[in-house]
Amino acid sequence: MKVYTINKRTIIKFILILCSLTYGFVVTLQVQLLFALDSGDIHAYVSFFEDINMANPANAYALIGDGLFRLGVTFVGSYFNVKPLTVLIGIAFTISSIIYYIYLEKIRSEKYLIYIFPLLILTFVSPVVINIFASGIRSGIAFTILLIGIVYTKGIIKYIIFGFSGLIHLSMMPIIFMYILFYTFSKIKIKSKFVIPFFLLILAAISIVLAAKILNFNTTKVNSSSYYNLLILYLGTLIIFTNKNTINNIYGFISIGLILVYFIGVIIDLSFSRYIGNSILFYLFFLINRGGLKSIQTFTTGFIPFVVFSLSYTLVNF
């Protein structure tokens, strides 16, 4: 008679997968809610797929930026004989489960898990994060691929993955630019650990915003209220000042940079609100990667009001 034993590592991995799949299920509920309320990009995508003229597919997929994505959804829907909404729900479930698993898997120890788990939950249920997967599905795919490239790959493979993520959605290019910029700065001996890197990051953010304006990329007008901008200012203050070493870590550097892009965009009336959720996710990865217990506790305490007010703001604007 064979005796089968299951070690602790296997049990933990199973629990992580189960938690990740549970979060993926939560995201699918959000997708269906957004579709029912005709909110976000999901309804526009479904309408496109239902109305395309398959007799002239060249016209149907004339949009260069997301033509590959739309073609892929159409192919999968036809292959499995399911509706476009079902395909989009499946994609949202997959990418959200993968991202959640990456974060859980990278937590340093059981001790840190106890402290950071409340923040993990708060982060992934906040509207700006959950809508990365539930509303902006194409950018969610690109972000998932990009994060896998940053966390798990090295050398030329990393940059091939970066290029692929940027091809899927150009909004990943500023993140890739900041990644390269960080390691460029790290090769230069700078005595200042905050002021000079922060100033250089401001210049980088200005360059990104001006490039977007000149190239007419993602140039939608700002439609957020002053209340929402104050809420993001509060979030940005938390991200920048909770830990003085944030800017000296790759994930913290990108997080601060994306917040700066948002506010510089507000100044010249360009909306970069899509990056708020990305900024929060990168900051969470900084805390998982390098944050001390005090930083985790401080940010969690400060983040609770942000989640409460952002949920209230979302409900009011539905």
PDB file of C-alpha atoms in Angstrom:
ATOM      1  CA  MET A   1       0.000   0.000   0.000  1.00  0.00           C
ATOM      2  CA  LYS A   2       1.434   3.337  -1.082  1.00  0.00           C
ATOM      3  CA  VAL A   3       1.377   6.250   1.315  1.00  0.00           C
ATOM      4  CA  TYR A   4       1.031   9.659  -0.279  1.00  0.00           C
ATOM      5  CA  THR A   5       2.278  12.698   1.616  1.00  0.00           C
ATOM      6  CA  ILE A   6       1.583  16.301   0.794  1.00  0.00           C
ATOM      7  CA  ASN A   7       4.241  18.737   1.904  1.00  0.00           C
ATOM      8  CA  LYS A   8       3.567  22.220   3.253  1.00  0.00           C
ATOM      9  CA  ARG A   9       4.739  23.945   0.079  1.00  0.00           C
ATOM     10  CA  THR A  10       2.181  22.050  -2.029  1.00  0.00           C
ATOM     11  CA  ILE A  11      -0.629  22.967   0.361  1.00  0.00           C
ATOM     12  CA  ILE A  12       0.378  26.642   0.313  1.00  0.00           C
ATOM     13  CA  LYS A  13       0.545  26.663  -3.478  1.00  0.00           C
ATOM     14  CA  PHE A  14      -2.918  25.100  -3.672  1.00  0.00           C
ATOM     15  CA  ILE A  15      -4.309  27.766  -1.314  1.00  0.00           C
ATOM     16  CA  LEU A  16      -2.697  30.546  -3.380  1.00  0.00           C
ATOM     17  CA  ILE A  17      -4.234  29.163  -6.568  1.00  0.00           C
ATOM     18  CA  LEU A  18      -7.631  28.851  -4.881  1.00  0.00           C
ATOM     19  CA  CYS A  19      -7.463  32.456  -3.624  1.00  0.00           C
ATOM     20  CA  SER A  20      -6.424  33.649  -7.099  1.00  0.00           C
ATOM     21  CA  LEU A  21      -9.294  31.832  -8.793  1.00  0.00           C
ATOM     22  CA  THR A  22     -11.693  33.283  -6.224  1.00  0.00           C
ATOM     23  CA  TYR A  23     -10.519  36.783  -7.080  1.00  0.00           C
ATOM     24  CA  GLY A  24     -10.895  35.976 -10.771  1.00  0.00           C
ATOM     25  CA  PHE A  25     -14.514  35.009 -10.092  1.00  0.00           C
ATOM     26  CA  VAL A  26     -15.087  38.339  -8.301  1.00  0.00           C
ATOM     27  CA  VAL A  27     -13.747  40.154 -11.359  1.00  0.00           C
ATOM     28  CA  THR A  28     -16.157  38.257 -13.642  1.00  0.00           C
ATOM     29  CA  LEU A  29     -19.034  39.541 -11.498  1.00  0.00           C
ATOM     30  CA  GLN A  30     -17.704  43.072 -11.953  1.00  0.00           C
ATOM     31  CA  VAL A  31     -17.539  42.588 -15.733  1.00  0.00           C
ATOM     32  CA  GLN A  32     -21.182  41.515 -15.805  1.00  0.00           C
ATOM     33  CA  LEU A  33     -22.165  44.437 -13.573  1.00  0.00           C
ATOM     34  CA  LEU A  34     -20.389  46.949 -15.827  1.00  0.00           C
ATOM     35  CA  PHE A  35     -22.056  45.411 -18.868  1.00  0.00           C
ATOM     36  CA  ALA A  36     -25.490  45.570 -17.244  1.00  0.00           C
ATOM     37  CA  LEU A  37     -24.956  49.218 -16.287  1.00  0.00           C
ATOM     38  CA  ASP A  38     -23.477  50.098 -19.703  1.00  0.00           C
ATOM     39  CA  SER A  39     -20.316  51.369 -18.012  1.00  0.00           C
ATOM     40  CA  GLY A  40     -16.645  51.105 -18.925  1.00  0.00           C
ATOM     41  CA  ASP A  41     -15.286  49.670 -22.177  1.00  0.00           C
ATOM     42  CA  ILE A  42     -16.983  46.289 -21.899  1.00  0.00           C
ATOM     43  CA  HIS A  43     -20.322  47.321 -23.410  1.00  0.00           C
ATOM     44  CA  ALA A  44     -18.608  49.074 -26.327  1.00  0.00           C
ATOM     45  CA  TYR A  45     -16.579  45.935 -27.076  1.00  0.00           C
ATOM     46  CA  VAL A  46     -19.630  43.667 -27.012  1.00  0.00           C
ATOM     47  CA  SER A  47     -21.560  46.049 -29.262  1.00  0.00           C
ATOM     48  CA  PHE A  48     -18.664  46.052 -31.719  1.00  0.00           C
ATOM     49  CA  PHE A  49     -18.483  42.265 -31.889  1.00  0.00           C
ATOM     50  CA  GLU A  50     -22.223  41.923 -32.326  1.00  0.00           C
ATOM     51  CA  ASP A  51     -22.398  44.528 -35.089  1.00  0.00           C
ATOM     52  CA  ILE A  52     -19.310  43.732 -37.194  1.00  0.00           C
ATOM     53  CA  ASN A  53     -19.795  43.033 -40.850  1.00  0.00           C
ATOM     54  CA  MET A  54     -18.078  39.692 -41.411  1.00  0.00           C
ATOM     55  CA  ALA A  55     -18.545  40.094 -45.160  1.00  0.00           C
ATOM     56  CA  ASN A  56     -15.969  42.863 -45.011  1.00  0.00           C
ATOM     57  CA  PRO A  57     -13.645  42.019 -42.075  1.00  0.00           C
ATOM     58  CA  ALA A  58     -10.974  44.496 -43.210  1.00  0.00           C
ATOM     59  CA  ASN A  59     -13.313  47.344 -42.263  1.00  0.00           C
ATOM     60  CA  ALA A  60     -14.345  45.625 -39.051  1.00  0.00           C
ATOM     61  CA  TYR A  61     -10.761  45.487 -37.800  1.00  0.00           C
ATOM     62  CA  ALA A  62      -9.511  48.761 -39.223  1.00  0.00           C
ATOM     63  CA  LEU A  63      -8.477  49.978 -35.754  1.00  0.00           C
ATOM     64  CA  ILE A  64      -4.739  49.353 -35.692  1.00  0.00           C
ATOM     65  CA  GLY A  65      -4.273  49.701 -31.940  1.00  0.00           C
ATOM     66  CA  ASP A  66      -6.601  46.930 -30.864  1.00  0.00           C
ATOM     67  CA  GLY A  67      -7.264  45.105 -34.123  1.00  0.00           C
ATOM     68  CA  LEU A  68      -5.272  42.075 -32.952  1.00  0.00           C
ATOM     69  CA  PHE A  69      -7.244  41.941 -29.712  1.00  0.00           C
ATOM     70  CA  ARG A  70     -10.609  42.151 -31.465  1.00  0.00           C
ATOM     71  CA  LEU A  71      -9.581  39.561 -34.025  1.00  0.00           C
ATOM     72  CA  GLY A  72      -8.478  37.228 -31.232  1.00  0.00           C
ATOM     73  CA  VAL A  73     -11.771  37.584 -29.358  1.00  0.00           C
ATOM     74  CA  THR A  74     -13.704  36.912 -32.557  1.00  0.00           C
ATOM     75  CA  PHE A  75     -11.614  33.834 -33.345  1.00  0.00           C
ATOM     76  CA  VAL A  76     -11.983  32.365 -29.835  1.00  0.00           C
ATOM     77  CA  GLY A  77     -15.721  33.059 -29.839  1.00  0.00           C
ATOM     78  CA  SER A  78     -16.142  31.348 -33.200  1.00  0.00           C
ATOM     79  CA  TYR A  79     -13.931  28.395 -32.262  1.00  0.00           C
ATOM     80  CA  PHE A  80     -15.777  27.613 -29.025  1.00  0.00           C
ATOM     81  CA  ASN A  81     -19.139  28.857 -30.342  1.00  0.00           C
ATOM     82  CA  VAL A  82     -19.668  31.285 -27.450  1.00  0.00           C
ATOM     83  CA  LYS A  83     -20.785  34.909 -27.265  1.00  0.00           C
ATOM     84  CA  PRO A  84     -18.227  37.758 -27.219  1.00  0.00           C
ATOM     85  CA  LEU A  85     -19.219  38.663 -23.658  1.00  0.00           C
ATOM     86  CA  THR A  86     -18.350  35.135 -22.527  1.00  0.00           C
ATOM     87  CA  VAL A  87     -14.904  35.413 -24.154  1.00  0.00           C
ATOM     88  CA  LEU A  88     -14.263  38.780 -22.498  1.00  0.00           C
ATOM     89  CA  ILE A  89     -15.348  37.400 -19.118  1.00  0.00           C
ATOM     90  CA  GLY A  90     -12.971  34.478 -19.605  1.00  0.00           C
ATOM     91  CA  ILE A  91     -10.089  36.821 -20.419  1.00  0.00           C
ATOM     92  CA  ALA A  92     -10.850  39.014 -17.389  1.00  0.00           C
ATOM     93  CA  PHE A  93     -10.966  35.924 -15.164  1.00  0.00           C
ATOM     94  CA  THR A  94      -7.625  34.659 -16.495  1.00  0.00           C
ATOM     95  CA  ILE A  95      -5.584  37.855 -16.262  1.00  0.00           C
ATOM     96  CA  SER A  96      -6.937  38.857 -12.845  1.00  0.00           C
ATOM     97  CA  SER A  97      -6.251  35.372 -11.435  1.00  0.00           C
ATOM     98  CA  ILE A  98      -2.685  35.460 -12.795  1.00  0.00           C
ATOM     99  CA  ILE A  99      -1.936  38.904 -11.357  1.00  0.00           C
ATOM    100  CA  TYR A 100      -3.390  38.013  -7.962  1.00  0.00           C
ATOM    101  CA  TYR A 101      -1.331  34.814  -7.862  1.00  0.00           C
ATOM    102  CA  ILE A 102       1.875  36.710  -8.712  1.00  0.00           C
ATOM    103  CA  TYR A 103       1.324  39.043  -5.764  1.00  0.00           C
ATOM    104  CA  LEU A 104       0.500  36.244  -3.342  1.00  0.00           C
ATOM    105  CA  GLU A 105       3.424  34.134  -4.517  1.00  0.00           C
ATOM    106  CA  LYS A 106       5.923  36.970  -4.026  1.00  0.00           C
ATOM    107  CA  ILE A 107       5.047  37.684  -0.392  1.00  0.00           C
ATOM    108  CA  ARG A 108       8.280  37.102   1.514  1.00  0.00           C
ATOM    109  CA  SER A 109       7.083  35.089   4.489  1.00  0.00           C
ATOM    110  CA  GLU A 110       4.069  34.046   6.557  1.00  0.00           C
ATOM    111  CA  LYS A 111       4.857  36.920   8.933  1.00  0.00           C
ATOM    112  CA  TYR A 112       4.599  39.466   6.118  1.00  0.00           C
ATOM    113  CA  LEU A 113       1.474  37.757   4.793  1.00  0.00           C
ATOM    114  CA  ILE A 114      -0.343  38.487   8.058  1.00  0.00           C
ATOM    115  CA  TYR A 115       0.527  42.169   7.851  1.00  0.00           C
ATOM    116  CA  ILE A 116       0.067  42.729   4.132  1.00  0.00           C
ATOM    117  CA  PHE A 117      -2.996  40.574   3.458  1.00  0.00           C
ATOM    118  CA  PRO A 118      -5.512  43.289   4.517  1.00  0.00           C
ATOM    119  CA  LEU A 119      -3.787  45.734   2.163  1.00  0.00           C
ATOM    120  CA  LEU A 120      -3.792  43.113  -0.582  1.00  0.00           C
ATOM    121  CA  ILE A 121      -7.574  42.760  -0.267  1.00  0.00           C
ATOM    122  CA  LEU A 122      -8.135  46.531  -0.114  1.00  0.00           C
ATOM    123  CA  THR A 123      -5.972  47.046  -3.185  1.00  0.00           C
ATOM    124  CA  PHE A 124      -7.609  44.449  -5.386  1.00  0.00           C
ATOM    125  CA  VAL A 125     -11.190  45.432  -4.507  1.00  0.00           C
ATOM    126  CA  SER A 126     -10.595  49.156  -5.051  1.00  0.00           C
ATOM    127  CA  PRO A 127     -12.440  50.325  -8.206  1.00  0.00           C
ATOM    128  CA  VAL A 128      -9.340  51.699  -9.951  1.00  0.00           C
ATOM    129  CA  VAL A 129      -7.595  48.324  -9.671  1.00  0.00           C
ATOM    130  CA  ILE A 130     -10.436  45.901 -10.314  1.00  0.00           C
ATOM    131  CA  ASN A 131     -11.424  47.855 -13.431  1.00  0.00           C
ATOM    132  CA  ILE A 132      -7.976  47.221 -14.932  1.00  0.00           C
ATOM    133  CA  PHE A 133      -9.216  43.676 -15.465  1.00  0.00           C
ATOM    134  CA  ALA A 134     -12.990  44.196 -15.682  1.00  0.00           C
ATOM    135  CA  SER A 135     -13.240  47.307 -17.872  1.00  0.00           C
ATOM    136  CA  GLY A 136      -9.977  47.968 -19.707  1.00  0.00           C
ATOM    137  CA  ILE A 137      -9.497  44.328 -20.621  1.00  0.00           C
ATOM    138  CA  ARG A 138      -7.019  44.886 -23.455  1.00  0.00           C
ATOM    139  CA  SER A 139      -4.776  47.075 -21.294  1.00  0.00           C
ATOM    140  CA  GLY A 140      -5.222  44.482 -18.537  1.00  0.00           C
ATOM    141  CA  ILE A 141      -3.796  41.808 -20.846  1.00  0.00           C
ATOM    142  CA  ALA A 142      -0.865  44.070 -21.721  1.00  0.00           C
ATOM    143  CA  PHE A 143      -0.219  44.875 -18.046  1.00  0.00           C
ATOM    144  CA  THR A 144      -0.286  41.189 -17.100  1.00  0.00           C
ATOM    145  CA  ILE A 145       2.266  40.347 -19.788  1.00  0.00           C
ATOM    146  CA  LEU A 146       4.427  43.329 -18.794  1.00  0.00           C
ATOM    147  CA  LEU A 147       4.415  42.395 -15.097  1.00  0.00           C
ATOM    148  CA  ILE A 148       5.355  38.804 -15.910  1.00  0.00           C
ATOM    149  CA  GLY A 149       8.235  40.197 -17.968  1.00  0.00           C
ATOM    150  CA  ILE A 150       9.426  42.435 -15.125  1.00  0.00           C
ATOM    151  CA  VAL A 151       9.137  39.846 -12.371  1.00  0.00           C
ATOM    152  CA  TYR A 152      10.121  36.556 -13.998  1.00  0.00           C
ATOM    153  CA  THR A 153      12.358  37.186 -17.015  1.00  0.00           C
ATOM    154  CA  LYS A 154      15.848  38.513 -17.748  1.00  0.00           C
ATOM    155  CA  GLY A 155      17.930  39.723 -20.670  1.00  0.00           C
ATOM    156  CA  ILE A 156      16.610  39.857 -24.215  1.00  0.00           C
ATOM    157  CA  ILE A 157      13.524  37.794 -23.323  1.00  0.00           C
ATOM    158  CA  LYS A 158      12.433  40.533 -20.936  1.00  0.00           C
ATOM    159  CA  TYR A 159      12.556  43.194 -23.637  1.00  0.00           C
ATOM    160  CA  ILE A 160      10.805  40.983 -26.191  1.00  0.00           C
ATOM    161  CA  ILE A 161       7.974  40.608 -23.675  1.00  0.00           C
ATOM    162  CA  PHE A 162       8.022  44.369 -23.061  1.00  0.00           C
ATOM    163  CA  GLY A 163       7.674  44.976 -26.789  1.00  0.00           C
ATOM    164  CA  PHE A 164       4.803  42.500 -27.050  1.00  0.00           C
ATOM    165  CA  SER A 165       2.927  44.144 -24.179  1.00  0.00           C
ATOM    166  CA  GLY A 166       3.408  47.559 -25.800  1.00  0.00           C
ATOM    167  CA  LEU A 167       2.129  46.148 -29.091  1.00  0.00           C
ATOM    168  CA  ILE A 168      -1.041  44.936 -27.389  1.00  0.00           C
ATOM    169  CA  HIS A 169      -1.607  48.306 -25.734  1.00  0.00           C
ATOM    170  CA  LEU A 170       0.542  51.406 -26.175  1.00  0.00           C
ATOM    171  CA  SER A 171      -0.315  52.591 -22.662  1.00  0.00           C
ATOM    172  CA  MET A 172       2.411  50.230 -21.433  1.00  0.00           C
ATOM    173  CA  MET A 173       5.123  52.282 -23.154  1.00  0.00           C
ATOM    174  CA  PRO A 174       5.438  54.905 -20.364  1.00  0.00           C
ATOM    175  CA  ILE A 175       5.868  52.090 -17.834  1.00  0.00           C
ATOM    176  CA  ILE A 176       8.551  50.478 -20.003  1.00  0.00           C
ATOM    177  CA  PHE A 177      10.230  53.879 -20.391  1.00  0.00           C
ATOM    178  CA  MET A 178      10.312  54.355 -16.602  1.00  0.00           C
ATOM    179  CA  TYR A 179      11.699  50.857 -16.119  1.00  0.00           C
ATOM    180  CA  ILE A 180      14.596  51.614 -18.480  1.00  0.00           C
ATOM    181  CA  LEU A 181      15.046  55.055 -16.927  1.00  0.00           C
ATOM    182  CA  PHE A 182      15.370  53.629 -13.413  1.00  0.00           C
ATOM    183  CA  TYR A 183      18.184  51.286 -14.361  1.00  0.00           C
ATOM    184  CA  THR A 184      19.860  54.043 -16.360  1.00  0.00           C
ATOM    185  CA  PHE A 185      19.825  56.284 -13.271  1.00  0.00           C
ATOM    186  CA  SER A 186      21.063  53.443 -11.063  1.00  0.00           C
ATOM    187  CA  LYS A 187      24.285  53.309 -13.079  1.00  0.00           C
ATOM    188  CA  ILE A 188      24.952  56.957 -12.301  1.00  0.00           C
ATOM    189  CA  LYS A 189      26.272  57.762  -8.818  1.00  0.00           C
ATOM    190  CA  ILE A 190      23.832  60.306  -7.408  1.00  0.00           C
ATOM    191  CA  LYS A 191      24.445  61.498  -3.842  1.00  0.00           C
ATOM    192  CA  SER A 192      20.859  62.576  -3.319  1.00  0.00           C
ATOM    193  CA  LYS A 193      18.576  59.636  -2.606  1.00  0.00           C
ATOM    194  CA  PHE A 194      15.322  61.538  -3.102  1.00  0.00           C
ATOM    195  CA  VAL A 195      15.458  65.140  -4.384  1.00  0.00           C
ATOM    196  CA  ILE A 196      17.417  64.592  -7.609  1.00  0.00           C
ATOM    197  CA  PRO A 197      15.709  61.273  -8.542  1.00  0.00           C
ATOM    198  CA  PHE A 198      12.316  62.897  -7.864  1.00  0.00           C
ATOM    199  CA  PHE A 199      13.206  65.916 -10.010  1.00  0.00           C
ATOM    200  CA  LEU A 200      14.388  63.655 -12.840  1.00  0.00           C
ATOM    201  CA  LEU A 201      11.187  61.626 -12.541  1.00  0.00           C
ATOM    202  CA  ILE A 202       9.147  64.832 -12.879  1.00  0.00           C
ATOM    203  CA  LEU A 203      11.038  65.642 -16.074  1.00  0.00           C
ATOM    204  CA  ALA A 204      10.379  62.130 -17.361  1.00  0.00           C
ATOM    205  CA  ALA A 205       6.669  62.440 -16.577  1.00  0.00           C
ATOM    206  CA  ILE A 206       6.504  65.796 -18.371  1.00  0.00           C
ATOM    207  CA  SER A 207       8.192  64.223 -21.398  1.00  0.00           C
ATOM    208  CA  ILE A 208       5.667  61.368 -21.452  1.00  0.00           C
ATOM    209  CA  VAL A 209       2.683  63.709 -21.252  1.00  0.00           C
ATOM    210  CA  LEU A 210       4.027  66.079 -23.909  1.00  0.00           C
ATOM    211  CA  ALA A 211       4.836  63.142 -26.208  1.00  0.00           C
ATOM    212  CA  ALA A 212       1.270  61.869 -25.802  1.00  0.00           C
ATOM    213  CA  LYS A 213      -0.082  65.305 -26.653  1.00  0.00           C
ATOM    214  CA  ILE A 214       2.172  65.834 -29.678  1.00  0.00           C
ATOM    215  CA  LEU A 215       1.556  62.328 -31.027  1.00  0.00           C
ATOM    216  CA  ASN A 216      -2.151  62.617 -30.227  1.00  0.00           C
ATOM    217  CA  PHE A 217      -1.997  59.358 -28.274  1.00  0.00           C
ATOM    218  CA  ASN A 218      -4.712  58.721 -25.705  1.00  0.00           C
ATOM    219  CA  THR A 219      -5.508  62.431 -25.683  1.00  0.00           C
ATOM    220  CA  THR A 220      -8.876  62.503 -23.978  1.00  0.00           C
ATOM    221  CA  LYS A 221      -9.830  65.577 -21.994  1.00  0.00           C
ATOM    222  CA  VAL A 222      -9.852  65.492 -18.206  1.00  0.00           C
ATOM    223  CA  ASN A 223     -13.371  64.779 -16.981  1.00  0.00           C
ATOM    224  CA  SER A 224     -12.619  64.059 -13.327  1.00  0.00           C
ATOM    225  CA  SER A 225     -13.928  66.374 -10.626  1.00  0.00           C
ATOM    226  CA  SER A 226     -11.788  68.410  -8.248  1.00  0.00           C
ATOM    227  CA  TYR A 227     -12.978  66.040  -5.505  1.00  0.00           C
ATOM    228  CA  TYR A 228     -11.513  63.063  -7.360  1.00  0.00           C
ATOM    229  CA  ASN A 229      -8.257  64.929  -8.040  1.00  0.00           C
ATOM    230  CA  LEU A 230      -7.936  65.701  -4.320  1.00  0.00           C
ATOM    231  CA  LEU A 231      -8.458  62.019  -3.614  1.00  0.00           C
ATOM    232  CA  ILE A 232      -5.639  61.113  -6.013  1.00  0.00           C
ATOM    233  CA  LEU A 233      -3.452  63.846  -4.494  1.00  0.00           C
ATOM    234  CA  TYR A 234      -3.993  62.206  -1.103  1.00  0.00           C
ATOM    235  CA  LEU A 235      -3.063  58.825  -2.598  1.00  0.00           C
ATOM    236  CA  GLY A 236       0.038  60.292  -4.251  1.00  0.00           C
ATOM    237  CA  THR A 237       1.154  61.827  -0.962  1.00  0.00           C
ATOM    238  CA  LEU A 238       0.834  58.415   0.702  1.00  0.00           C
ATOM    239  CA  ILE A 239       2.821  56.699  -2.033  1.00  0.00           C
ATOM    240  CA  ILE A 240       5.620  59.261  -2.103  1.00  0.00           C
ATOM    241  CA  PHE A 241       6.112  59.883   1.626  1.00  0.00           C
ATOM    242  CA  THR A 242       5.139  56.683   3.471  1.00  0.00           C
ATOM    243  CA  ASN A 243       8.605  55.264   2.856  1.00  0.00           C
ATOM    244  CA  LYS A 244      11.545  57.520   1.978  1.00  0.00           C
ATOM    245  CA  ASN A 245      13.160  54.703  -0.018  1.00  0.00           C
ATOM    246  CA  THR A 246      10.208  54.183  -2.351  1.00  0.00           C
ATOM    247  CA  ILE A 247      11.802  56.077  -5.217  1.00  0.00           C
ATOM    248  CA  ASN A 248      14.984  53.967  -4.937  1.00  0.00           C
ATOM    249  CA  ASN A 249      13.131  50.745  -5.765  1.00  0.00           C
ATOM    250  CA  ILE A 250      12.074  49.870  -9.321  1.00  0.00           C
ATOM    251  CA  TYR A 251       8.428  49.259  -8.374  1.00  0.00           C
ATOM    252  CA  GLY A 252       8.229  52.361  -6.186  1.00  0.00           C
ATOM    253  CA  PHE A 253       9.920  54.439  -8.885  1.00  0.00           C
ATOM    254  CA  ILE A 254       7.326  53.413 -11.481  1.00  0.00           C
ATOM    255  CA  SER A 255       4.485  53.935  -9.001  1.00  0.00           C
ATOM    256  CA  ILE A 256       5.530  57.519  -8.242  1.00  0.00           C
ATOM    257  CA  GLY A 257       6.183  58.201 -11.922  1.00  0.00           C
ATOM    258  CA  LEU A 258       2.670  57.160 -12.939  1.00  0.00           C
ATOM    259  CA  ILE A 259       1.123  59.392 -10.276  1.00  0.00           C
ATOM    260  CA  LEU A 260       3.195  62.303 -11.603  1.00  0.00           C
ATOM    261  CA  VAL A 261       2.049  61.537 -15.160  1.00  0.00           C
ATOM    262  CA  TYR A 262      -1.550  61.747 -13.973  1.00  0.00           C
ATOM    263  CA  PHE A 263      -1.138  65.177 -12.361  1.00  0.00           C
ATOM    264  CA  ILE A 264       0.930  66.691 -15.151  1.00  0.00           C
ATOM    265  CA  GLY A 265      -1.800  65.468 -17.492  1.00  0.00           C
ATOM    266  CA  VAL A 266      -4.396  67.262 -15.357  1.00  0.00           C
ATOM    267  CA  ILE A 267      -2.394  70.490 -15.627  1.00  0.00           C
ATOM    268  CA  ILE A 268      -2.500  70.459 -19.445  1.00  0.00           C
ATOM    269  CA  ASP A 269      -6.013  68.922 -19.579  1.00  0.00           C
ATOM    270  CA  LEU A 270      -5.140  65.370 -20.645  1.00  0.00           C
ATOM    271  CA  SER A 271      -6.570  62.376 -18.829  1.00  0.00           C
ATOM    272  CA  PHE A 272      -4.196  59.640 -17.667  1.00  0.00           C
ATOM    273  CA  SER A 273      -6.570  58.184 -15.079  1.00  0.00           C
ATOM    274  CA  ARG A 274      -5.891  54.657 -16.391  1.00  0.00           C
ATOM    275  CA  TYR A 275      -2.504  54.773 -14.626  1.00  0.00           C
ATOM    276  CA  ILE A 276      -3.873  55.230 -11.096  1.00  0.00           C
ATOM    277  CA  GLY A 277      -4.658  51.531 -10.711  1.00  0.00           C
ATOM    278  CA  ASN A 278      -1.280  50.577 -12.188  1.00  0.00           C
ATOM    279  CA  SER A 279       0.453  52.945  -9.760  1.00  0.00           C
ATOM    280  CA  ILE A 280      -1.257  51.326  -6.771  1.00  0.00           C
ATOM    281  CA  LEU A 281      -0.327  47.837  -7.966  1.00  0.00           C
ATOM    282  CA  PHE A 282       3.317  48.789  -8.436  1.00  0.00           C
ATOM    283  CA  TYR A 283       3.405  50.365  -4.973  1.00  0.00           C
ATOM    284  CA  LEU A 284       1.924  47.216  -3.456  1.00  0.00           C
ATOM    285  CA  PHE A 285       4.672  45.238  -5.165  1.00  0.00           C
ATOM    286  CA  PHE A 286       7.226  47.633  -3.656  1.00  0.00           C
ATOM    287  CA  LEU A 287       5.821  46.941  -0.185  1.00  0.00           C
ATOM    288  CA  ILE A 288       5.878  43.198  -0.831  1.00  0.00           C
ATOM    289  CA  ASN A 289       9.390  43.429  -2.245  1.00  0.00           C
ATOM    290  CA  ARG A 290      11.112  45.939   0.056  1.00  0.00           C
ATOM    291  CA  GLY A 291       8.613  47.525   2.440  1.00  0.00           C
ATOM    292  CA  GLY A 292       9.083  47.175   6.182  1.00  0.00           C
ATOM    293  CA  LEU A 293       6.277  46.325   8.589  1.00  0.00           C
ATOM    294  CA  LYS A 294       5.936  49.962   9.676  1.00  0.00           C
ATOM    295  CA  SER A 295       5.518  51.121   6.053  1.00  0.00           C
ATOM    296  CA  ILE A 296       2.926  48.409   5.423  1.00  0.00           C
ATOM    297  CA  GLN A 297       0.943  49.402   8.520  1.00  0.00           C
ATOM    298  CA  THR A 298       1.155  53.142   7.775  1.00  0.00           C
ATOM    299  CA  PHE A 299       0.101  52.782   4.146  1.00  0.00           C
ATOM    300  CA  THR A 300      -2.715  50.357   4.998  1.00  0.00           C
ATOM    301  CA  THR A 301      -4.118  52.789   7.569  1.00  0.00           C
ATOM    302  CA  GLY A 302      -3.947  55.660   5.085  1.00  0.00           C
ATOM    303  CA  PHE A 303      -5.266  53.573   2.196  1.00  0.00           C
ATOM    304  CA  ILE A 304      -8.523  52.612   3.927  1.00  0.00           C
ATOM    305  CA  PRO A 305     -10.085  56.104   3.543  1.00  0.00           C
ATOM    306  CA  PHE A 306      -9.015  56.159  -0.117  1.00  0.00           C
ATOM    307  CA  VAL A 307     -10.811  52.882  -0.819  1.00  0.00           C
ATOM    308  CA  VAL A 308     -13.937  54.005   1.075  1.00  0.00           C
ATOM    309  CA  PHE A 309     -14.127  57.358  -0.717  1.00  0.00           C
ATOM    310  CA  SER A 310     -13.285  55.909  -4.133  1.00  0.00           C
ATOM    311  CA  LEU A 311     -16.025  53.289  -3.728  1.00  0.00           C
ATOM    312  CA  SER A 312     -18.448  56.069  -2.750  1.00  0.00           C
ATOM    313  CA  TYR A 313     -17.343  58.144  -5.750  1.00  0.00           C
ATOM    314  CA  THR A 314     -17.845  55.170  -8.062  1.00  0.00           C
ATOM    315  CA  LEU A 315     -21.325  54.411  -6.728  1.00  0.00           C
ATOM    316  CA  VAL A 316     -22.410  58.045  -7.062  1.00  0.00           C
ATOM    317  CA  ASN A 317     -21.184  58.189 -10.666  1.00  0.00           C
ATOM    318  CA  PHE A 318     -22.725  54.903 -11.860  1.00  0.00           C
TER     319      PHE A 318
END
